[in-house]
mmCIF file of C-alpha atoms in Angstrom:
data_model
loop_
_atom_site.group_PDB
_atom_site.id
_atom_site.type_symbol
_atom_site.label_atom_id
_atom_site.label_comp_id
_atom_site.label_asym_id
_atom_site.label_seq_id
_atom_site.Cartn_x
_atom_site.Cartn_y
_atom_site.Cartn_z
ATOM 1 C CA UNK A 556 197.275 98.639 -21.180
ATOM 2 C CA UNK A 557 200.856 99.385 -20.739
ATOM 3 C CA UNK A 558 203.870 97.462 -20.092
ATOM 4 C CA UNK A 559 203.986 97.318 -16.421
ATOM 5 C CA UNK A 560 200.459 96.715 -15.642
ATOM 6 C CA UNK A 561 200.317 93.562 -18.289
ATOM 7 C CA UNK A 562 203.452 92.120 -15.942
ATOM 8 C CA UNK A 563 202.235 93.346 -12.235
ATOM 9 C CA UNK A 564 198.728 91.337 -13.066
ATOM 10 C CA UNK A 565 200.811 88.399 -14.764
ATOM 11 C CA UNK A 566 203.191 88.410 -11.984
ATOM 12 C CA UNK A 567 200.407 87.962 -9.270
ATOM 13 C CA UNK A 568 198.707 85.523 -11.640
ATOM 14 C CA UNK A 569 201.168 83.347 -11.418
ATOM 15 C CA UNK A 570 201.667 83.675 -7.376
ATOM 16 C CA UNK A 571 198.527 82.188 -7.410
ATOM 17 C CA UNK A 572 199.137 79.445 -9.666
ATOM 18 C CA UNK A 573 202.027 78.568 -7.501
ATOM 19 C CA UNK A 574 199.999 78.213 -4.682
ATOM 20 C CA UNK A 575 197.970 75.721 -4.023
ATOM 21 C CA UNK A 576 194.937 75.336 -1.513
ATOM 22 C CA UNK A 577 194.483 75.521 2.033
ATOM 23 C CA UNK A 578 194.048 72.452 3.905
ATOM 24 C CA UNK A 579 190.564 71.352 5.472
ATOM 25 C CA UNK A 580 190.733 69.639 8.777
ATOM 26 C CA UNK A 581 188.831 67.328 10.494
ATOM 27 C CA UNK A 582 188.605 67.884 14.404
ATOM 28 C CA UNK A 583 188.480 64.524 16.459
ATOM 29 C CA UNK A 584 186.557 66.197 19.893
ATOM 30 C CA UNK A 585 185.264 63.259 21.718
ATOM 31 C CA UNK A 586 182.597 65.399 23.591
ATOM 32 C CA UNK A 587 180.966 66.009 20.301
ATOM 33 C CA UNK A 588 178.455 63.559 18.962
ATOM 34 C CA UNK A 589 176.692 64.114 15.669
ATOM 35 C CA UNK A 590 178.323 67.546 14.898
ATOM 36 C CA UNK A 591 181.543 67.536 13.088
ATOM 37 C CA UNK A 592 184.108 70.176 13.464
ATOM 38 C CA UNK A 593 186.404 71.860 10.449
ATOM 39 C CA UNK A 594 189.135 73.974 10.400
ATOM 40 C CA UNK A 595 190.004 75.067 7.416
ATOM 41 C CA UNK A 596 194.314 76.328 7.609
ATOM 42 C CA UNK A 597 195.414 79.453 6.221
ATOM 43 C CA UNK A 598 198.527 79.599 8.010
ATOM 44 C CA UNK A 599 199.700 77.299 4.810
ATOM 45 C CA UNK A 600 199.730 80.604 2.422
ATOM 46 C CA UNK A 601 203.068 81.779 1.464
ATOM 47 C CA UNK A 602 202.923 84.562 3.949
ATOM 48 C CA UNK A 603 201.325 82.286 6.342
ATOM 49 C CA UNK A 604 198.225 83.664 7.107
ATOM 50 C CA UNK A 605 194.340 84.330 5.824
ATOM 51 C CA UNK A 606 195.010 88.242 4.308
ATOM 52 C CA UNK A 607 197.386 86.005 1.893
ATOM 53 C CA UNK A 608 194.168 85.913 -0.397
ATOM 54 C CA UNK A 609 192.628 89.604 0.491
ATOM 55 C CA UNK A 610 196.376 91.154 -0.687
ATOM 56 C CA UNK A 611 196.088 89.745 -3.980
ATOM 57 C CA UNK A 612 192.793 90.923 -4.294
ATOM 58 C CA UNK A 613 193.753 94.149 -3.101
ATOM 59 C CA UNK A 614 196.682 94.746 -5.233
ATOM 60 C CA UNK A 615 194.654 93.388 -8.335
ATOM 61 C CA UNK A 616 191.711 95.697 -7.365
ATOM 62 C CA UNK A 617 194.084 98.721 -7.177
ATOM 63 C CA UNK A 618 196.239 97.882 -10.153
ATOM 64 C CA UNK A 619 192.831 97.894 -12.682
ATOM 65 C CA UNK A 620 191.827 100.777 -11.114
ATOM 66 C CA UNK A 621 194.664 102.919 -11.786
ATOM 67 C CA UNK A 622 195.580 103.735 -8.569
ATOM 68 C CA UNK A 623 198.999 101.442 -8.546
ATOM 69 C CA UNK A 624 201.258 102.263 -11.424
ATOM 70 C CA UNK A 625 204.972 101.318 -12.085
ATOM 71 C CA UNK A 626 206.765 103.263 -9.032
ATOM 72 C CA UNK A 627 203.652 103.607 -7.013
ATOM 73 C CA UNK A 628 204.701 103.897 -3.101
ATOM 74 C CA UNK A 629 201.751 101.712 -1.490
ATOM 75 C CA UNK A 630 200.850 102.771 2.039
ATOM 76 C CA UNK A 631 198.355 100.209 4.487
ATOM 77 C CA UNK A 632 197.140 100.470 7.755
ATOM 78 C CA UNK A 633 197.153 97.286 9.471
ATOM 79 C CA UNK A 634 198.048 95.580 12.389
ATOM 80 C CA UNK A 635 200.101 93.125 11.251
ATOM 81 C CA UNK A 636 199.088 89.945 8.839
ATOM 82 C CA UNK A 637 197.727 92.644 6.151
ATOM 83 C CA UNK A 638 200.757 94.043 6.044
ATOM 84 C CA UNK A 639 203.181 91.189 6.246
ATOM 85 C CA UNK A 640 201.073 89.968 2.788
ATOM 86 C CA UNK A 641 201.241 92.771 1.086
ATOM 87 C CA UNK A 642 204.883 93.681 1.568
ATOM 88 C CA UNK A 643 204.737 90.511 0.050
ATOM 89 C CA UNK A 644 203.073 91.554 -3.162
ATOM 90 C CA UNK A 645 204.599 94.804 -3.528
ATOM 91 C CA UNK A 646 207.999 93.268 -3.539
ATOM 92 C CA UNK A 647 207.216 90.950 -5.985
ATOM 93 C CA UNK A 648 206.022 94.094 -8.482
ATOM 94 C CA UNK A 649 209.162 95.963 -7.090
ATOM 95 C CA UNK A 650 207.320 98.374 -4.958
ATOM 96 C CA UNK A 651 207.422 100.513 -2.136
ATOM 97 C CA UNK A 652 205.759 99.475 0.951
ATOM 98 C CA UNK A 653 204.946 101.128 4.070
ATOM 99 C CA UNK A 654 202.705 99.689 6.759
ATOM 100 C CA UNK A 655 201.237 101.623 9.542
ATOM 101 C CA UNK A 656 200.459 99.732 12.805
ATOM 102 C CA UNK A 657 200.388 99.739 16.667
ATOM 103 C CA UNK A 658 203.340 99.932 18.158
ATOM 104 C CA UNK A 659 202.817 96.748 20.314
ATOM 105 C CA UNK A 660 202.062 94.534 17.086
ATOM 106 C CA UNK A 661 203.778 91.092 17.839
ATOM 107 C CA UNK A 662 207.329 91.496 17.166
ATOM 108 C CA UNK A 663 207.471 88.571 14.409
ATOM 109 C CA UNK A 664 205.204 90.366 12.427
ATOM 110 C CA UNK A 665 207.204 93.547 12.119
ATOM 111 C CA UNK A 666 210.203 91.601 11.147
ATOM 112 C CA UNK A 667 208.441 89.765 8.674
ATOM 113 C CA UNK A 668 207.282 93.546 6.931
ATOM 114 C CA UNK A 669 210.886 94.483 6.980
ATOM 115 C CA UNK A 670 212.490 90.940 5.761
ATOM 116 C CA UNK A 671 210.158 91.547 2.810
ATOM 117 C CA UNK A 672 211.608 95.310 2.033
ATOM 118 C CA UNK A 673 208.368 96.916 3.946
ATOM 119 C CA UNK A 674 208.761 99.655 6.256
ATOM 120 C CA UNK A 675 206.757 100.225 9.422
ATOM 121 C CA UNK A 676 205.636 103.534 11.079
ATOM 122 C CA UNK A 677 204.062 103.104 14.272
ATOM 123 C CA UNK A 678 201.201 105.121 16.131
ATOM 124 C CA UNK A 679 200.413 104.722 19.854
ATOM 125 C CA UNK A 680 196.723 103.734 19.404
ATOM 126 C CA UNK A 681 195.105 101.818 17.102
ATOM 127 C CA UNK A 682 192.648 104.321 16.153
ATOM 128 C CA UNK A 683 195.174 106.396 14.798
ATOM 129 C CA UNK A 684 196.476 104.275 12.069
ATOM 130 C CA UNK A 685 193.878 105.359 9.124
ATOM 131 C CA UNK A 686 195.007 109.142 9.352
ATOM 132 C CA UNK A 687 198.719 108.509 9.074
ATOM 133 C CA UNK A 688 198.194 106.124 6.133
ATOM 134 C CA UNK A 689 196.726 108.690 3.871
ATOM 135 C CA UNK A 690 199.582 111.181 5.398
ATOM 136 C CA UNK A 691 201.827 109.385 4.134
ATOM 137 C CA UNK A 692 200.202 108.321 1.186
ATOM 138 C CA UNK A 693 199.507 111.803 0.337
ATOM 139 C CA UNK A 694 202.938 113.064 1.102
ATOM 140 C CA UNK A 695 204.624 110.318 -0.968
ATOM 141 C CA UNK A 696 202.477 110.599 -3.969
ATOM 142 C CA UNK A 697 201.291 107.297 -3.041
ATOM 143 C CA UNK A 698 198.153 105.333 -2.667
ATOM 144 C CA UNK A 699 196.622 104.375 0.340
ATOM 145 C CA UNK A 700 195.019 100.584 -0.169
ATOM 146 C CA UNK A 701 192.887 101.177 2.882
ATOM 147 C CA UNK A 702 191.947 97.498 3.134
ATOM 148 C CA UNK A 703 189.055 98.343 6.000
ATOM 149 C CA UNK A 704 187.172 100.079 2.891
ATOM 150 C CA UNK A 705 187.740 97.656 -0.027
ATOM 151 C CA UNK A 706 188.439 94.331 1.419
ATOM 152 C CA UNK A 707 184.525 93.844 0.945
ATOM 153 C CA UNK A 708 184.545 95.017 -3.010
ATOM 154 C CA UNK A 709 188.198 94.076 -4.064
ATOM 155 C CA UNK A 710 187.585 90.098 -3.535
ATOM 156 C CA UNK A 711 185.016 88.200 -6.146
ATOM 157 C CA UNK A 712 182.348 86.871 -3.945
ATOM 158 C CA UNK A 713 180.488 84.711 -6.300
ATOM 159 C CA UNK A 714 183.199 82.468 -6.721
ATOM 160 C CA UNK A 715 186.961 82.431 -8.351
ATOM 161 C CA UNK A 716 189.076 80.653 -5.778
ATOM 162 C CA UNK A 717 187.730 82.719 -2.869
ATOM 163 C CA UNK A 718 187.647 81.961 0.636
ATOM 164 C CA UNK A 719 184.066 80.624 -0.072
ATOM 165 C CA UNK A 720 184.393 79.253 -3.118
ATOM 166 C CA UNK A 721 186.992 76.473 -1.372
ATOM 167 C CA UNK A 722 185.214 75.546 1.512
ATOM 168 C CA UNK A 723 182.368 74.252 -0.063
ATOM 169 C CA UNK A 724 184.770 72.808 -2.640
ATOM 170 C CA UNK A 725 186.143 70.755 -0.082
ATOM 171 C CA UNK A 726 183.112 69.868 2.261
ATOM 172 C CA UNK A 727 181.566 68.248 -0.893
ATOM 173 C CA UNK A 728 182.684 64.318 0.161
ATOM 174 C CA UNK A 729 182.207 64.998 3.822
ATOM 175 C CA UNK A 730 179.205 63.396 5.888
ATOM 176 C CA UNK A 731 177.400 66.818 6.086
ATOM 177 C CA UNK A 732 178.856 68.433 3.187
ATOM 178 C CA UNK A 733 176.753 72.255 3.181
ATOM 179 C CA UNK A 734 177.723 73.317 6.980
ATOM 180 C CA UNK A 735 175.286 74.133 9.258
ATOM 181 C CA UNK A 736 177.182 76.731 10.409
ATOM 182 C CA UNK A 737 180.562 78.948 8.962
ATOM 183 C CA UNK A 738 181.963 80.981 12.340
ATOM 184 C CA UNK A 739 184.485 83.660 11.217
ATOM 185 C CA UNK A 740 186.079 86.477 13.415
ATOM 186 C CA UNK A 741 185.877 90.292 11.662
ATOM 187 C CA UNK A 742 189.065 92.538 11.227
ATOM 188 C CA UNK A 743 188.112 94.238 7.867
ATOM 189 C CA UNK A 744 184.719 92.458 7.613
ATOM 190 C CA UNK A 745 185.871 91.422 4.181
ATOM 191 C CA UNK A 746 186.250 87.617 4.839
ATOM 192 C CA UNK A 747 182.824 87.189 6.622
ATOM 193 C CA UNK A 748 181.210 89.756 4.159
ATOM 194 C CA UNK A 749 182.616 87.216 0.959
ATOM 195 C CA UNK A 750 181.200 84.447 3.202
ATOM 196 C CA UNK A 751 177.557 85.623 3.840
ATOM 197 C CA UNK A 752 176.955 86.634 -0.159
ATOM 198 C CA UNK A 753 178.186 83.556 -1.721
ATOM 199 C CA UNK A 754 176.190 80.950 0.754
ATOM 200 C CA UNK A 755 172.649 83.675 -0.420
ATOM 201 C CA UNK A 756 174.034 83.356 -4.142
ATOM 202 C CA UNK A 757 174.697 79.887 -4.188
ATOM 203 C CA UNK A 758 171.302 78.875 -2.051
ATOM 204 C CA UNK A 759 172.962 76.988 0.754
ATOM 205 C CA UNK A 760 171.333 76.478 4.160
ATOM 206 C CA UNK A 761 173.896 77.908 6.098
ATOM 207 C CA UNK A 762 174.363 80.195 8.764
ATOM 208 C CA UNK A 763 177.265 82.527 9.213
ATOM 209 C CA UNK A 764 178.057 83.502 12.746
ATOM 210 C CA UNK A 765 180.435 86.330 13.345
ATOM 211 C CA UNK A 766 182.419 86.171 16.244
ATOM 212 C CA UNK A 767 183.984 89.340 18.243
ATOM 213 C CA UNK A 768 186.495 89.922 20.656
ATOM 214 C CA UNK A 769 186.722 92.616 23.492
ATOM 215 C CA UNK A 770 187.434 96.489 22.949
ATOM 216 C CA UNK A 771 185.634 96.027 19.405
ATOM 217 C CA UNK A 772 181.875 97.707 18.161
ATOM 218 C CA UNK A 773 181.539 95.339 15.696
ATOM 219 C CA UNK A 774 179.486 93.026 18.099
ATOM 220 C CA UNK A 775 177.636 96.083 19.576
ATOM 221 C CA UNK A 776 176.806 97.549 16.628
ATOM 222 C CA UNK A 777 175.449 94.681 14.591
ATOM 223 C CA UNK A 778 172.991 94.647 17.994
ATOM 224 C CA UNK A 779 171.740 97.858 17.968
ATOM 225 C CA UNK A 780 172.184 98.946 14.263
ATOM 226 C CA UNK A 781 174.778 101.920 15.025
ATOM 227 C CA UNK A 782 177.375 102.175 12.845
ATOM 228 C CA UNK A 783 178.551 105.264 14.325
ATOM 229 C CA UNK A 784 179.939 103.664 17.408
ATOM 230 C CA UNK A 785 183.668 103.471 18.558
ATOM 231 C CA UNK A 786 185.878 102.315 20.819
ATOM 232 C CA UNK A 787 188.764 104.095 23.057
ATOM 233 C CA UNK A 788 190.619 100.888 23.278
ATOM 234 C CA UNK A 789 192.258 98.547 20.911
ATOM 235 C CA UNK A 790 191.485 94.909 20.357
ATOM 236 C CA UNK A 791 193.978 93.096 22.106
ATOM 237 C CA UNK A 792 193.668 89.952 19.723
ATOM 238 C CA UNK A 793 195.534 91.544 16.864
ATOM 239 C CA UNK A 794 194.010 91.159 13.386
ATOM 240 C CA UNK A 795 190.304 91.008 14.845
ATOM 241 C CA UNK A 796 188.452 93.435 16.504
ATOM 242 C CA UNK A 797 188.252 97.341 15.107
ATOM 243 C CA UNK A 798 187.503 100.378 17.459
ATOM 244 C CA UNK A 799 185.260 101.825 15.032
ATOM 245 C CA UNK A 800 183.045 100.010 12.272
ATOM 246 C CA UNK A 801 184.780 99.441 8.958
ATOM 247 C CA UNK A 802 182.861 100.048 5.957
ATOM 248 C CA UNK A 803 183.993 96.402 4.977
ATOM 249 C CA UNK A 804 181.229 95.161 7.754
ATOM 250 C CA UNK A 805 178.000 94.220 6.495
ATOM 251 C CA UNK A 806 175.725 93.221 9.019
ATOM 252 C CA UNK A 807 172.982 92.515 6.455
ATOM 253 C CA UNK A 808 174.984 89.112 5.814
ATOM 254 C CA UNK A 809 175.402 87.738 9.102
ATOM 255 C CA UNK A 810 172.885 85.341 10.620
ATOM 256 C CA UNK A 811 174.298 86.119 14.564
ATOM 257 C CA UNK A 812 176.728 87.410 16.361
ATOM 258 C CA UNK A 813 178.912 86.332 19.475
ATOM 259 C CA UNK A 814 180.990 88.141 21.884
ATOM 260 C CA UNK A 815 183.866 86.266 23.282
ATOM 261 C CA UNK A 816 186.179 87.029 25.967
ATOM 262 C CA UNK A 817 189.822 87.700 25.600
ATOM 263 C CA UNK A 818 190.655 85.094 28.043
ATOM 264 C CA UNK A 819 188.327 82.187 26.244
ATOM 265 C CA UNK A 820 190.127 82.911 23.167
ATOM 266 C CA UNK A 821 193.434 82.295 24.290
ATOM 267 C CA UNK A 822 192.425 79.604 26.659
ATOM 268 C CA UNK A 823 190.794 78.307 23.214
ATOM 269 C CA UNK A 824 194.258 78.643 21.309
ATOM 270 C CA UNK A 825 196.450 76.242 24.323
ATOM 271 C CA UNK A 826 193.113 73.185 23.726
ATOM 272 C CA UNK A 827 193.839 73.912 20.007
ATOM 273 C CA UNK A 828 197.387 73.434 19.829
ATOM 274 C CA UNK A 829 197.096 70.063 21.920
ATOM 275 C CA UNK A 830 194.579 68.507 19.513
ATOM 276 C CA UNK A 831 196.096 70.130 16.574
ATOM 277 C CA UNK A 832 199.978 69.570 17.169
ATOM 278 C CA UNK A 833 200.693 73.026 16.141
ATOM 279 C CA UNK A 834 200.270 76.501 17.363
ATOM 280 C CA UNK A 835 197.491 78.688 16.092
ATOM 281 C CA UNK A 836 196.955 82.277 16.442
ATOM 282 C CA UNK A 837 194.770 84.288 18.490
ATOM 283 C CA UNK A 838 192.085 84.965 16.228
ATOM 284 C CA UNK A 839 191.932 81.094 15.838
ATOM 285 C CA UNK A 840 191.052 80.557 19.189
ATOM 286 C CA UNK A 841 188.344 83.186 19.014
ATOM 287 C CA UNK A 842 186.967 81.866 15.671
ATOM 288 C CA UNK A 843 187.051 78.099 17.772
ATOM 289 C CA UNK A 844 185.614 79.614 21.053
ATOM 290 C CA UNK A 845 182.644 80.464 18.879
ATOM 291 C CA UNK A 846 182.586 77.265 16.814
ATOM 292 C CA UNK A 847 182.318 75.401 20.255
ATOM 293 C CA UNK A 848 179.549 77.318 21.408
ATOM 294 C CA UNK A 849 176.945 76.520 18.159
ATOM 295 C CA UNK A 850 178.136 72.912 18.254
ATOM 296 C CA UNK A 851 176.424 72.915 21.806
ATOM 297 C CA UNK A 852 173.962 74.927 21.297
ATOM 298 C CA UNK A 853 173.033 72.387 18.362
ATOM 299 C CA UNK A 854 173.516 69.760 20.418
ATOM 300 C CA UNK A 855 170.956 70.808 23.219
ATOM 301 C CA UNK A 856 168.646 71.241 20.202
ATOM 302 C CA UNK A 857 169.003 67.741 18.959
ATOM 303 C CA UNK A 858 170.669 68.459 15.489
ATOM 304 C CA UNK A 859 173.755 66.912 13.772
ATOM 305 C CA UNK A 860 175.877 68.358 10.934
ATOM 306 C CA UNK A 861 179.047 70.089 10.397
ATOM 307 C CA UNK A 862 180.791 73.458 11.334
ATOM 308 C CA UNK A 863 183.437 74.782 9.747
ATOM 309 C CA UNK A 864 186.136 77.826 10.827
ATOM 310 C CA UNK A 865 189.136 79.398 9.992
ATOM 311 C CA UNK A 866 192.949 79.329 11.008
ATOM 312 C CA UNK A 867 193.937 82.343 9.921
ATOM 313 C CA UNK A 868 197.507 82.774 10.568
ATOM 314 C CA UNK A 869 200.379 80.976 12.882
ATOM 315 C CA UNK A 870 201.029 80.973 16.581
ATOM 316 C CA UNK A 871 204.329 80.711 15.957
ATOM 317 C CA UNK A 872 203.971 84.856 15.445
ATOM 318 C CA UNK A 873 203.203 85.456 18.915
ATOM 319 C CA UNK A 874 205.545 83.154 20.889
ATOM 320 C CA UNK A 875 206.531 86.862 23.023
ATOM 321 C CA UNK A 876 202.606 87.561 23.793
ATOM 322 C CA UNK A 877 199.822 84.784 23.305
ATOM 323 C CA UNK A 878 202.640 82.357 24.152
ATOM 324 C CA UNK A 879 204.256 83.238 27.307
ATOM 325 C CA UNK A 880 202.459 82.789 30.440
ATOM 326 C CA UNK A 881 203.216 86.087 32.196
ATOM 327 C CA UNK A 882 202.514 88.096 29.200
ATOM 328 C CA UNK A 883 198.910 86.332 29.383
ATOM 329 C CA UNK A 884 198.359 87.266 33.319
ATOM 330 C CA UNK A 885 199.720 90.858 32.812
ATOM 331 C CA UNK A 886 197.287 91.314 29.536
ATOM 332 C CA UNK A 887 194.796 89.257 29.802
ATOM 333 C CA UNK A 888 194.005 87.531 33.110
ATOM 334 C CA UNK A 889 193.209 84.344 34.104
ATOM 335 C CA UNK A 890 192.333 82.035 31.833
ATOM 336 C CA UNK A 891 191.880 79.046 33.993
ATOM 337 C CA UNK A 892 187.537 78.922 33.923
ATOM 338 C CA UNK A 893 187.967 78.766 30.673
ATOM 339 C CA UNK A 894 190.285 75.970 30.439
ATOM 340 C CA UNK A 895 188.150 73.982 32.500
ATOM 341 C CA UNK A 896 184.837 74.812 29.811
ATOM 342 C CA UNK A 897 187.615 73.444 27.116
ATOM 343 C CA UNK A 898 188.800 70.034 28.567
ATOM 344 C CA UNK A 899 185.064 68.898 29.140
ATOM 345 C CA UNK A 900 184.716 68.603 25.514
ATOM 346 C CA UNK A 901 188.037 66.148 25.630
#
């Protein structure tokens, strides 16, 4: 092993050591008897959000394999968290980073790329962001980390600090310490894929529920079993959502799926920030919009336990778009049935 790669993997090592784990939180929701609520905050990473722990992974996965070297220009597609986390990374190995993303990814999150030394090359639809990765990639001598492909094989799903790993870690003391139910949203698939293999390895009784937003195939495909299917439109809550299906996305692991609207996810993400205090993101309210709906449906059936979900990054990224009002009317419409759905459960 040479030089470089003995201090990259130290270097990233120690990131980790540095950082310690996301919070767990307990939801008071008054119209909720008998089923407990988690959110579990990944907004607290040092890049504030969820892909925090897929871009170490990532870089570790890539580094081991000899793809990154000393010098290596590192090219992503991504539309926006990804990125931000692993401009992160490479500029703490002292590498070149350029992410490739839509260009109406929330503002913050570009500026975050480029306050970290990344660079970002936009393409008109989201669709077209794989192809001008490996351009680039290719034209640079680079490597393409194509996160879509190994965010499912880069992360160690039987345990070691992953996503999985810590929420059972933490559930241990509660009143209903295995969940009933985990509800994650799918970008990569990578997160809900680590999810569904460690509760079969481990033996828990718990069911993973995948939750979708519009303009994505995930949802359609896990139904019918095509995984050929795509979509002419983008996903409109960024980070979630794919218009084609990512090899990261195994359906074999997931107990159900639900599709939620645009508008109940964002409706979802104002009723979280008044009971949290703090903005979340839009995948957040998707992720809660789903968590809501099994804590019902359990409720109709006469069981009690818990449900946990994920934060995955900050609102405080899309103060221009999930923030402002207008922006919300023009994109995507009114939000106000939904709103009503939320405040019965206050």
């Amino acid at each position: 092993m040479n030089d470089w790669i003995r201090k990259a993997i130290g270097s990233i090592s120690c990131d980790l050591q540095r950082s310690a784990d996301t919070h767990i939180h307990k939801l008071d929701i008054p119209g909720l008897k008998g089923v407990d609520i988690y959110l579990k905050d990944e907004s607290t990473h040092p890049t504030g959000s969820l892909k925090h722990r897929l871009a170490r992974s990532l870089f570790l996965h890539a580094i081991c394999s000899g793809k990154i070297r000393e010098g290596t220009h590192v090219v992503e597609a991504s539309s926006g968290s990804t990125a931000v986390s692993e401009a992160y990374f490479a500029k703490l190995l002292g590498l070149r980073f350029t992410a490739v993303m839509p260009r109406n990814t929330a503002s913050k999150k570009i500026e975050q790329v480029e306050q970290l030394g990344g660079r970002c090359h936009f393409v008109d639809h989201s669709s077209h962001v794989y192809a001008q990765a490996q351009r680039l990639a290719r034209e640079s001598e680079g490597h393409y980390m194509d996160q879509f492909t190994y965010a499912e094989r880069a992360t160690d799903w039987r345990g070691n600090n992953n996503i999985a790993d810590s929420i059972f870690q933490q559930m241990a003391g509660e009143p209903h310490p295995v969940p009933h139910t985990i509800v994650m949203s799918a970008g990569t698939g990578g997160t809900s894929s680590t999810l569904g293999r460690y509760i079969r390895y481990k033996g828990y009784d718990t069911r993973l529920v995948v939750v979708d937003p519009e303009n994505s195939v995930f949802f359609e495909s896990y139904r019918t079993g095509d995984s050929s299917l795509t979509s002419p439109h983008g996903s409109r809550i960024e980070g979630i959502g794919r218009p084609q299906v990512e090899p990261s996305f195994l359906p074999d692991v997931i107990d159900d799926m639900l599709k939620v609207p645009d508008a109940a996810s964002i409706a979802t993400l104002y009723w979280l920030e008044k009971l949290l205090g703090k903005k979340p993101g839009g995948s957040t309210g998707t992720n809660m919009w789903g968590a809501l709906h099994v804590a019902r449906r359990m409720q109709e059936q006469g069981l009690q336990g818990s449900i946990v979900t994920l934060m995955c990054d900050s609102g405080e990224r899309y103060l221009d778009t999930y923030y402002d009002r207008d922006w919300v009317a023009r994109n995507i419409g009114d939000i106000t049935p939904y709103s009503q759905q939320l405040d019965r459960f206050l």
